[in-house]
PDB file of C-alpha atoms and ligand atoms in Angstrom:
ATOM      1  CA  UNK A   1     -21.366   4.872 -26.408  1.00  0.00           C
ATOM      2  CA  UNK A   2     -18.411   4.077 -28.509  1.00  0.00           C
ATOM      3  CA  UNK A   3     -15.107   4.325 -26.720  1.00  0.00           C
ATOM      4  CA  UNK A   4     -14.005   7.178 -29.051  1.00  0.00           C
ATOM      5  CA  UNK A   5     -16.921   9.228 -28.078  1.00  0.00           C
ATOM      6  CA  UNK A   6     -15.732   9.486 -24.505  1.00  0.00           C
ATOM      7  CA  UNK A   7     -12.604  11.626 -25.612  1.00  0.00           C
ATOM      8  CA  UNK A   8     -14.382  14.944 -26.259  1.00  0.00           C
ATOM      9  CA  UNK A   9     -16.770  14.407 -23.338  1.00  0.00           C
ATOM     10  CA  UNK A  10     -13.800  14.007 -20.928  1.00  0.00           C
ATOM     11  CA  UNK A  11     -11.886  16.875 -22.457  1.00  0.00           C
ATOM     12  CA  UNK A  12     -14.821  19.065 -21.749  1.00  0.00           C
ATOM     13  CA  UNK A  13     -15.088  18.061 -18.212  1.00  0.00           C
ATOM     14  CA  UNK A  14     -11.422  18.316 -17.515  1.00  0.00           C
ATOM     15  CA  UNK A  15     -11.307  21.868 -18.987  1.00  0.00           C
ATOM     16  CA  UNK A  16     -13.933  22.778 -16.506  1.00  0.00           C
ATOM     17  CA  UNK A  17     -11.652  21.638 -13.658  1.00  0.00           C
ATOM     18  CA  UNK A  18      -8.862  23.862 -14.846  1.00  0.00           C
ATOM     19  CA  UNK A  19     -11.171  26.933 -14.572  1.00  0.00           C
ATOM     20  CA  UNK A  20     -12.297  25.668 -11.019  1.00  0.00           C
ATOM     21  CA  UNK A  21      -8.722  25.566 -10.040  1.00  0.00           C
ATOM     22  CA  UNK A  22      -7.852  28.978 -11.151  1.00  0.00           C
ATOM     23  CA  UNK A  23     -10.917  30.441  -9.284  1.00  0.00           C
ATOM     24  CA  UNK A  24      -9.739  28.558  -6.272  1.00  0.00           C
ATOM     25  CA  UNK A  25      -6.252  29.998  -6.225  1.00  0.00           C
ATOM     26  CA  UNK A  26      -7.627  33.556  -6.844  1.00  0.00           C
ATOM     27  CA  UNK A  27      -9.733  32.897  -3.602  1.00  0.00           C
ATOM     28  CA  UNK A  28      -6.555  32.169  -1.526  1.00  0.00           C
ATOM     29  CA  UNK A  29      -4.652  35.200  -3.073  1.00  0.00           C
ATOM     30  CA  UNK A  30      -7.717  37.310  -2.205  1.00  0.00           C
ATOM     31  CA  UNK A  31      -7.764  36.056   1.427  1.00  0.00           C
ATOM     32  CA  UNK A  32      -3.962  36.823   1.587  1.00  0.00           C
ATOM     33  CA  UNK A  33      -4.625  40.406   0.533  1.00  0.00           C
ATOM     34  CA  UNK A  34      -7.466  40.864   3.091  1.00  0.00           C
ATOM     35  CA  UNK A  35      -5.140  39.414   5.772  1.00  0.00           C
ATOM     36  CA  UNK A  36      -2.508  41.877   4.980  1.00  0.00           C
ATOM     37  CA  UNK A  37      -4.905  44.764   4.985  1.00  0.00           C
ATOM     38  CA  UNK A  38      -6.108  43.661   8.312  1.00  0.00           C
ATOM     39  CA  UNK A  39      -2.587  43.581   9.813  1.00  0.00           C
ATOM     40  CA  UNK A  40      -1.978  47.119   8.331  1.00  0.00           C
ATOM     41  CA  UNK A  41      -5.103  48.535   9.814  1.00  0.00           C
ATOM     42  CA  UNK A  42      -4.295  47.028  13.092  1.00  0.00           C
ATOM     43  CA  UNK A  43      -0.790  48.506  13.116  1.00  0.00           C
ATOM     44  CA  UNK A  44      -2.219  51.892  12.101  1.00  0.00           C
ATOM     45  CA  UNK A  45      -4.683  51.676  14.920  1.00  0.00           C
ATOM     46  CA  UNK A  46      -2.115  50.790  17.469  1.00  0.00           C
ATOM     47  CA  UNK A  47      -0.195  54.004  16.595  1.00  0.00           C
ATOM     48  CA  UNK A  48      -3.302  56.119  17.220  1.00  0.00           C
ATOM     49  CA  UNK A  49      -4.757  54.558  20.304  1.00  0.00           C
ATOM     50  CA  UNK A  50      -3.504  54.503  23.795  1.00  0.00           C
ATOM     51  CA  UNK A  51      -6.675  54.461  25.895  1.00  0.00           C
ATOM     52  CA  UNK A  52      -6.820  50.871  27.039  1.00  0.00           C
ATOM     53  CA  UNK A  53      -9.089  49.557  24.175  1.00  0.00           C
ATOM     54  CA  UNK A  54      -6.191  47.766  22.679  1.00  0.00           C
ATOM     55  CA  UNK A  55      -7.104  44.493  24.550  1.00  0.00           C
ATOM     56  CA  UNK A  56     -10.582  44.497  22.805  1.00  0.00           C
ATOM     57  CA  UNK A  57      -9.041  45.176  19.389  1.00  0.00           C
ATOM     58  CA  UNK A  58      -6.539  42.352  19.727  1.00  0.00           C
ATOM     59  CA  UNK A  59      -9.350  39.940  20.516  1.00  0.00           C
ATOM     60  CA  UNK A  60     -11.350  41.096  17.526  1.00  0.00           C
ATOM     61  CA  UNK A  61      -8.307  40.734  15.478  1.00  0.00           C
ATOM     62  CA  UNK A  62      -7.733  37.208  16.528  1.00  0.00           C
ATOM     63  CA  UNK A  63     -11.238  36.440  15.521  1.00  0.00           C
ATOM     64  CA  UNK A  64     -10.736  37.699  12.014  1.00  0.00           C
ATOM     65  CA  UNK A  65      -7.344  36.118  11.784  1.00  0.00           C
ATOM     66  CA  UNK A  66      -9.142  32.847  12.570  1.00  0.00           C
ATOM     67  CA  UNK A  67     -11.771  33.244  10.062  1.00  0.00           C
ATOM     68  CA  UNK A  68      -9.215  34.265   7.285  1.00  0.00           C
ATOM     69  CA  UNK A  69      -7.191  31.228   8.194  1.00  0.00           C
ATOM     70  CA  UNK A  70     -10.201  28.893   8.123  1.00  0.00           C
ATOM     71  CA  UNK A  71     -11.193  30.314   4.749  1.00  0.00           C
ATOM     72  CA  UNK A  72      -7.822  29.720   3.146  1.00  0.00           C
ATOM     73  CA  UNK A  73      -7.783  26.097   4.632  1.00  0.00           C
ATOM     74  CA  UNK A  74     -11.233  25.435   3.045  1.00  0.00           C
ATOM     75  CA  UNK A  75      -9.680  26.587  -0.238  1.00  0.00           C
ATOM     76  CA  UNK A  76      -6.933  24.187   0.101  1.00  0.00           C
ATOM     77  CA  UNK A  77      -9.441  21.413   1.013  1.00  0.00           C
ATOM     78  CA  UNK A  78     -11.388  22.291  -2.183  1.00  0.00           C
ATOM     79  CA  UNK A  79      -8.280  22.288  -4.250  1.00  0.00           C
ATOM     80  CA  UNK A  80      -7.644  18.784  -3.193  1.00  0.00           C
ATOM     81  CA  UNK A  81     -11.056  17.625  -4.133  1.00  0.00           C
ATOM     82  CA  UNK A  82     -10.695  19.237  -7.533  1.00  0.00           C
ATOM     83  CA  UNK A  83      -7.380  17.572  -7.958  1.00  0.00           C
ATOM     84  CA  UNK A  84      -8.787  14.230  -6.822  1.00  0.00           C
ATOM     85  CA  UNK A  85     -11.736  14.330  -9.225  1.00  0.00           C
ATOM     86  CA  UNK A  86      -9.556  15.413 -12.085  1.00  0.00           C
ATOM     87  CA  UNK A  87      -7.024  12.531 -11.485  1.00  0.00           C
ATOM     88  CA  UNK A  88      -9.790  10.053 -11.281  1.00  0.00           C
ATOM     89  CA  UNK A  89     -11.488  11.398 -14.591  1.00  0.00           C
ATOM     90  CA  UNK A  90      -8.184  11.497 -16.398  1.00  0.00           C
ATOM     91  CA  UNK A  91      -7.450   7.907 -15.330  1.00  0.00           C
ATOM     92  CA  UNK A  92     -10.921   6.855 -16.379  1.00  0.00           C
ATOM     93  CA  UNK A  93     -10.539   8.443 -19.775  1.00  0.00           C
ATOM     94  CA  UNK A  94      -7.291   6.836 -20.399  1.00  0.00           C
ATOM     95  CA  UNK A  95      -8.650   3.419 -19.535  1.00  0.00           C
ATOM     96  CA  UNK A  96     -11.787   3.838 -21.607  1.00  0.00           C
ATOM     97  CA  UNK A  97      -9.636   4.928 -24.661  1.00  0.00           C
ATOM     98  CA  UNK A  98      -7.545   1.960 -24.176  1.00  0.00           C
ATOM     99  CA  UNK A  99     -10.748  -0.088 -24.374  1.00  0.00           C
ATOM    100  CA  UNK A 100     -10.567  -1.345 -20.893  1.00  0.00           C
ATOM    101  CA  UNK A 101     -13.750  -2.162 -18.957  1.00  0.00           C
ATOM    102  CA  UNK A 102     -14.481  -0.208 -15.887  1.00  0.00           C
ATOM    103  CA  UNK A 103     -16.728  -1.901 -13.087  1.00  0.00           C
ATOM    104  CA  UNK A 104     -18.990  -3.438 -15.702  1.00  0.00           C
ATOM    105  CA  UNK A 105     -19.683  -0.079 -17.250  1.00  0.00           C
ATOM    106  CA  UNK A 106     -20.748   1.632 -13.968  1.00  0.00           C
ATOM    107  CA  UNK A 107     -18.735   4.808 -14.570  1.00  0.00           C
ATOM    108  CA  UNK A 108     -20.526   6.882 -12.007  1.00  0.00           C
ATOM    109  CA  UNK A 109     -20.249   4.253  -9.284  1.00  0.00           C
ATOM    110  CA  UNK A 110     -16.603   3.803 -10.038  1.00  0.00           C
ATOM    111  CA  UNK A 111     -16.041   7.611  -9.943  1.00  0.00           C
ATOM    112  CA  UNK A 112     -17.997   7.936  -6.648  1.00  0.00           C
ATOM    113  CA  UNK A 113     -16.170   5.046  -5.107  1.00  0.00           C
ATOM    114  CA  UNK A 114     -12.723   6.436  -5.890  1.00  0.00           C
ATOM    115  CA  UNK A 115     -13.771  10.001  -4.813  1.00  0.00           C
ATOM    116  CA  UNK A 116     -15.023   8.697  -1.464  1.00  0.00           C
ATOM    117  CA  UNK A 117     -11.572   6.965  -1.018  1.00  0.00           C
ATOM    118  CA  UNK A 118      -9.650  10.146  -1.829  1.00  0.00           C
ATOM    119  CA  UNK A 119     -11.789  12.279   0.567  1.00  0.00           C
ATOM    120  CA  UNK A 120     -11.106   9.538   3.293  1.00  0.00           C
ATOM    121  CA  UNK A 121      -7.458   9.720   2.629  1.00  0.00           C
ATOM    122  CA  UNK A 122      -7.426  13.455   2.940  1.00  0.00           C
ATOM    123  CA  UNK A 123      -9.489  13.497   6.142  1.00  0.00           C
ATOM    124  CA  UNK A 124      -6.945  11.200   7.658  1.00  0.00           C
ATOM    125  CA  UNK A 125      -4.034  13.569   7.059  1.00  0.00           C
ATOM    126  CA  UNK A 126      -2.597  15.748   9.816  1.00  0.00           C
ATOM    127  CA  UNK A 127      -2.926  19.637   9.582  1.00  0.00           C
ATOM    128  CA  UNK A 128       0.765  19.750   8.496  1.00  0.00           C
ATOM    129  CA  UNK A 129       0.364  17.206   5.804  1.00  0.00           C
ATOM    130  CA  UNK A 130      -2.600  18.917   4.416  1.00  0.00           C
ATOM    131  CA  UNK A 131      -1.623  22.588   4.694  1.00  0.00           C
ATOM    132  CA  UNK A 132       2.098  23.182   5.266  1.00  0.00           C
ATOM    133  CA  UNK A 133       2.963  21.633   1.933  1.00  0.00           C
ATOM    134  CA  UNK A 134       0.522  23.979   0.089  1.00  0.00           C
ATOM    135  CA  UNK A 135       2.313  26.792  -1.560  1.00  0.00           C
ATOM    136  CA  UNK A 136      -0.708  29.151  -1.519  1.00  0.00           C
ATOM    137  CA  UNK A 137      -1.323  28.487   2.235  1.00  0.00           C
ATOM    138  CA  UNK A 138       2.343  29.004   3.026  1.00  0.00           C
ATOM    139  CA  UNK A 139       2.351  32.346   1.144  1.00  0.00           C
ATOM    140  CA  UNK A 140      -0.739  33.461   2.985  1.00  0.00           C
ATOM    141  CA  UNK A 141       0.955  32.705   6.369  1.00  0.00           C
ATOM    142  CA  UNK A 142       4.194  34.321   5.217  1.00  0.00           C
ATOM    143  CA  UNK A 143       2.512  37.622   3.957  1.00  0.00           C
ATOM    144  CA  UNK A 144       0.546  37.896   7.216  1.00  0.00           C
ATOM    145  CA  UNK A 145       3.648  37.106   9.342  1.00  0.00           C
ATOM    146  CA  UNK A 146       5.677  39.849   7.665  1.00  0.00           C
ATOM    147  CA  UNK A 147       2.979  42.405   8.445  1.00  0.00           C
ATOM    148  CA  UNK A 148       2.666  41.310  11.962  1.00  0.00           C
ATOM    149  CA  UNK A 149       6.394  40.557  12.877  1.00  0.00           C
ATOM    150  CA  UNK A 150       8.461  42.566  10.428  1.00  0.00           C
ATOM    151  CA  UNK A 151      11.665  41.830  12.364  1.00  0.00           C
ATOM    152  CA  UNK A 152      11.210  38.180  13.034  1.00  0.00           C
ATOM    153  CA  UNK A 153      12.218  35.425  10.465  1.00  0.00           C
ATOM    154  CA  UNK A 154       9.066  33.667   9.161  1.00  0.00           C
ATOM    155  CA  UNK A 155       8.162  30.197  10.542  1.00  0.00           C
ATOM    156  CA  UNK A 156       4.956  28.279   9.912  1.00  0.00           C
ATOM    157  CA  UNK A 157       5.091  26.492  13.379  1.00  0.00           C
ATOM    158  CA  UNK A 158       6.422  29.015  16.020  1.00  0.00           C
ATOM    159  CA  UNK A 159       3.365  31.206  15.870  1.00  0.00           C
ATOM    160  CA  UNK A 160       1.460  31.385  19.260  1.00  0.00           C
ATOM    161  CA  UNK A 161       3.884  29.748  21.510  1.00  0.00           C
ATOM    162  CA  UNK A 162       6.506  27.099  21.783  1.00  0.00           C
ATOM    163  CA  UNK A 163       8.455  26.209  18.562  1.00  0.00           C
ATOM    164  CA  UNK A 164       7.883  22.620  17.362  1.00  0.00           C
ATOM    165  CA  UNK A 165       9.963  21.115  14.820  1.00  0.00           C
ATOM    166  CA  UNK A 166       7.792  18.158  13.992  1.00  0.00           C
ATOM    167  CA  UNK A 167       7.720  19.099  10.150  1.00  0.00           C
ATOM    168  CA  UNK A 168      11.541  19.068   9.842  1.00  0.00           C
ATOM    169  CA  UNK A 169      11.958  16.022  12.094  1.00  0.00           C
ATOM    170  CA  UNK A 170       9.364  14.281   9.971  1.00  0.00           C
ATOM    171  CA  UNK A 171      11.188  15.076   6.911  1.00  0.00           C
ATOM    172  CA  UNK A 172      14.431  13.921   8.356  1.00  0.00           C
ATOM    173  CA  UNK A 173      12.886  10.607   9.493  1.00  0.00           C
ATOM    174  CA  UNK A 174      11.646   9.969   6.072  1.00  0.00           C
ATOM    175  CA  UNK A 175      15.138  10.617   4.483  1.00  0.00           C
ATOM    176  CA  UNK A 176      16.843   8.485   7.043  1.00  0.00           C
ATOM    177  CA  UNK A 177      14.430   5.576   6.174  1.00  0.00           C
ATOM    178  CA  UNK A 178      15.738   6.114   2.655  1.00  0.00           C
ATOM    179  CA  UNK A 179      19.350   6.147   3.581  1.00  0.00           C
ATOM    180  CA  UNK A 180      20.378   4.635   0.237  1.00  0.00           C
ATOM    181  CA  UNK A 181      18.196   7.057  -1.567  1.00  0.00           C
ATOM    182  CA  UNK A 182      17.461   4.406  -4.093  1.00  0.00           C
ATOM    183  CA  UNK A 183      14.044   3.792  -5.687  1.00  0.00           C
ATOM    184  CA  UNK A 184      12.927   0.240  -4.748  1.00  0.00           C
ATOM    185  CA  UNK A 185      11.930  -0.210  -8.507  1.00  0.00           C
ATOM    186  CA  UNK A 186      14.827   1.029 -10.420  1.00  0.00           C
ATOM    187  CA  UNK A 187      17.545   0.520  -7.641  1.00  0.00           C
ATOM    188  CA  UNK A 188      18.927   3.839  -8.730  1.00  0.00           C
ATOM    189  CA  UNK A 189      19.124   7.040  -6.760  1.00  0.00           C
ATOM    190  CA  UNK A 190      15.592   8.574  -6.835  1.00  0.00           C
ATOM    191  CA  UNK A 191      14.657  10.722  -9.718  1.00  0.00           C
ATOM    192  CA  UNK A 192      11.720  13.100  -9.175  1.00  0.00           C
ATOM    193  CA  UNK A 193      10.809  11.059  -6.054  1.00  0.00           C
ATOM    194  CA  UNK A 194       7.185  10.671  -5.005  1.00  0.00           C
ATOM    195  CA  UNK A 195       5.896   9.313  -1.816  1.00  0.00           C
ATOM    196  CA  UNK A 196       2.746   7.315  -1.142  1.00  0.00           C
ATOM    197  CA  UNK A 197       0.393   9.079   1.349  1.00  0.00           C
ATOM    198  CA  UNK A 198      -0.849   5.593   2.315  1.00  0.00           C
ATOM    199  CA  UNK A 199       2.443   3.739   3.372  1.00  0.00           C
ATOM    200  CA  UNK A 200       4.941   6.574   3.149  1.00  0.00           C
ATOM    201  CA  UNK A 201       7.163   4.576   0.846  1.00  0.00           C
ATOM    202  CA  UNK A 202       8.910   6.524  -1.942  1.00  0.00           C
ATOM    203  CA  UNK A 203       9.677   5.779  -5.557  1.00  0.00           C
ATOM    204  CA  UNK A 204      10.990   7.496  -8.718  1.00  0.00           C
ATOM    205  CA  UNK A 205       8.030   9.148 -10.335  1.00  0.00           C
ATOM    206  CA  UNK A 206       8.294   7.476 -13.750  1.00  0.00           C
ATOM    207  CA  UNK A 207       8.954   3.960 -12.461  1.00  0.00           C
ATOM    208  CA  UNK A 208       6.018   3.894 -10.129  1.00  0.00           C
ATOM    209  CA  UNK A 209       3.592   5.508 -12.694  1.00  0.00           C
ATOM    210  CA  UNK A 210       4.631   2.598 -15.127  1.00  0.00           C
ATOM    211  CA  UNK A 211       4.290  -0.014 -12.265  1.00  0.00           C
ATOM    212  CA  UNK A 212       0.663   1.151 -11.558  1.00  0.00           C
ATOM    213  CA  UNK A 213      -0.074   1.023 -15.240  1.00  0.00           C
ATOM    214  CA  UNK A 214       1.244  -2.401 -15.635  1.00  0.00           C
ATOM    215  CA  UNK A 215      -0.853  -3.806 -12.689  1.00  0.00           C
ATOM    216  CA  UNK A 216      -4.099  -2.445 -14.185  1.00  0.00           C
ATOM    217  CA  UNK A 217      -4.835  -5.616 -15.862  1.00  0.00           C
ATOM    218  CA  UNK A 218      -4.987  -7.560 -12.656  1.00  0.00           C
ATOM    219  CA  UNK A 219      -5.796  -5.006 -10.126  1.00  0.00           C
ATOM    220  CA  UNK A 220      -9.031  -3.009 -10.065  1.00  0.00           C
ATOM    221  CA  UNK A 221      -9.233   0.755  -9.342  1.00  0.00           C
ATOM    222  CA  UNK A 222      -5.961   1.670 -11.030  1.00  0.00           C
ATOM    223  CA  UNK A 223      -3.869   0.636  -7.995  1.00  0.00           C
ATOM    224  CA  UNK A 224      -0.766  -1.609  -7.532  1.00  0.00           C
ATOM    225  CA  UNK A 225       0.837  -3.464  -4.670  1.00  0.00           C
ATOM    226  CA  UNK A 226       3.545  -1.281  -3.026  1.00  0.00           C
ATOM    227  CA  UNK A 227       6.746  -2.536  -4.591  1.00  0.00           C
ATOM    228  CA  UNK A 228       8.667  -2.322  -1.373  1.00  0.00           C
ATOM    229  CA  UNK A 229       9.321  -5.842  -0.001  1.00  0.00           C
ATOM    230  CA  UNK A 230       6.968  -6.682   3.026  1.00  0.00           C
ATOM    231  CA  UNK A 231       4.732  -3.574   2.509  1.00  0.00           C
ATOM    232  CA  UNK A 232       1.178  -4.928   2.307  1.00  0.00           C
ATOM    233  CA  UNK A 233      -0.327  -1.669   1.139  1.00  0.00           C
ATOM    234  CA  UNK A 234      -1.629  -0.557  -2.278  1.00  0.00           C
ATOM    235  CA  UNK A 235      -0.574   2.339  -4.188  1.00  0.00           C
ATOM    236  CA  UNK A 236      -2.577   4.467  -6.801  1.00  0.00           C
ATOM    237  CA  UNK A 237      -1.653   7.554  -8.672  1.00  0.00           C
ATOM    238  CA  UNK A 238      -3.668   9.861  -6.411  1.00  0.00           C
ATOM    239  CA  UNK A 239      -1.847   8.576  -3.366  1.00  0.00           C
ATOM    240  CA  UNK A 240       1.443   9.918  -4.703  1.00  0.00           C
ATOM    241  CA  UNK A 241       2.840  13.274  -3.790  1.00  0.00           C
ATOM    242  CA  UNK A 242       6.057  14.951  -4.992  1.00  0.00           C
ATOM    243  CA  UNK A 243       8.647  14.882  -2.175  1.00  0.00           C
ATOM    244  CA  UNK A 244      10.816  17.916  -2.438  1.00  0.00           C
ATOM    245  CA  UNK A 245      13.040  17.165   0.632  1.00  0.00           C
ATOM    246  CA  UNK A 246      13.806  13.655  -0.891  1.00  0.00           C
ATOM    247  CA  UNK A 247      14.372  15.230  -4.195  1.00  0.00           C
ATOM    248  CA  UNK A 248      17.021  17.509  -2.715  1.00  0.00           C
ATOM    249  CA  UNK A 249      18.633  14.808  -0.737  1.00  0.00           C
ATOM    250  CA  UNK A 250      18.799  12.671  -3.823  1.00  0.00           C
ATOM    251  CA  UNK A 251      20.303  15.475  -5.798  1.00  0.00           C
ATOM    252  CA  UNK A 252      23.167  15.914  -3.173  1.00  0.00           C
ATOM    253  CA  UNK A 253      23.770  12.255  -3.193  1.00  0.00           C
ATOM    254  CA  UNK A 254      23.967  12.167  -6.950  1.00  0.00           C
ATOM    255  CA  UNK A 255      26.476  15.031  -7.128  1.00  0.00           C
ATOM    256  CA  UNK A 256      28.512  13.228  -4.310  1.00  0.00           C
ATOM    257  CA  UNK A 257      28.474  10.031  -6.314  1.00  0.00           C
ATOM    258  CA  UNK A 258      29.598  11.904  -9.414  1.00  0.00           C
ATOM    259  CA  UNK A 259      32.450  13.569  -7.581  1.00  0.00           C
ATOM    260  CA  UNK A 260      33.709  10.293  -6.138  1.00  0.00           C
ATOM    261  CA  UNK A 261      33.751   8.807  -9.586  1.00  0.00           C
ATOM    262  CA  UNK A 262      35.763  11.707 -10.892  1.00  0.00           C
ATOM    263  CA  UNK A 263      38.161  11.272  -8.060  1.00  0.00           C
ATOM    264  CA  UNK A 264      38.465   7.662  -8.835  1.00  0.00           C
ATOM    265  CA  UNK A 265      39.246   8.508 -12.395  1.00  0.00           C
ATOM    266  CA  UNK A 266      41.944  10.952 -11.406  1.00  0.00           C
ATOM    267  CA  UNK A 267      43.646   8.475  -9.301  1.00  0.00           C
ATOM    268  CA  UNK A 268      43.507   5.920 -11.964  1.00  0.00           C
ATOM    269  CA  UNK A 269      45.054   8.434 -14.476  1.00  0.00           C
ATOM    270  CA  UNK A 270      47.803   9.189 -11.886  1.00  0.00           C
ATOM    271  CA  UNK A 271      48.652   5.585 -11.321  1.00  0.00           C
ATOM    272  CA  UNK A 272      48.831   4.960 -15.017  1.00  0.00           C
TER     273      UNK A 272
HETATM  274 ZN1   ZN B   1       4.689   0.638   0.862  1.00  0.00          ZN
END
């Protein structure tokens, strides 16, 4: 097949992924509605009953809560697979359009290899890394929480016992590693930072994308060596995840730097 013939084929495939993704987020929203209904029915039942059957109801309720939670998690897992496949296909399309050879023409083999790798990475992530960063999952948890505990502030981690602050601590640890808040590639304060899920190093989004593209002539599978000195890992586009915490920290640092500059200028004018 001539390279140009791949364009429409891939476009067709990719549009299929868009509708997959929509169906999937509908599924999460639907589970959230069911969860809210469940909590409302339970609250209503509690108001009616006082004959000792409450214990059984609570146990049943926990079973249903568990099932709903599991279904939302499987939606998130599926969303990740869809995203991974789409990313791999987009990358393959771009390379074919550029006239690059992929694995001696074994396109299916290349796709399967990359997809396996993406699934393995997902399997190695913690629950928090998988779900607590997913907006639809968080919304599901929040809606359910508000029904169940209308007077308590929402938290993802305090449900069912002792509060744990792992999430927050992890975020802070990542930021303190990046004290300078400078991208290893641009040496400037992060812009739209992304973090590699493999080695946890962060980069400005544009710079690392360009870095990976530049390496494609010498590295197979659309990956590049991590540009952080001493880091032995490789980084590919699908390993990168937007880092909101780091973005906020970088924005604060940038504002701070600008203020300092202004102050310096003022002093200078004064001395003049
Ligand atoms: Zn690294």
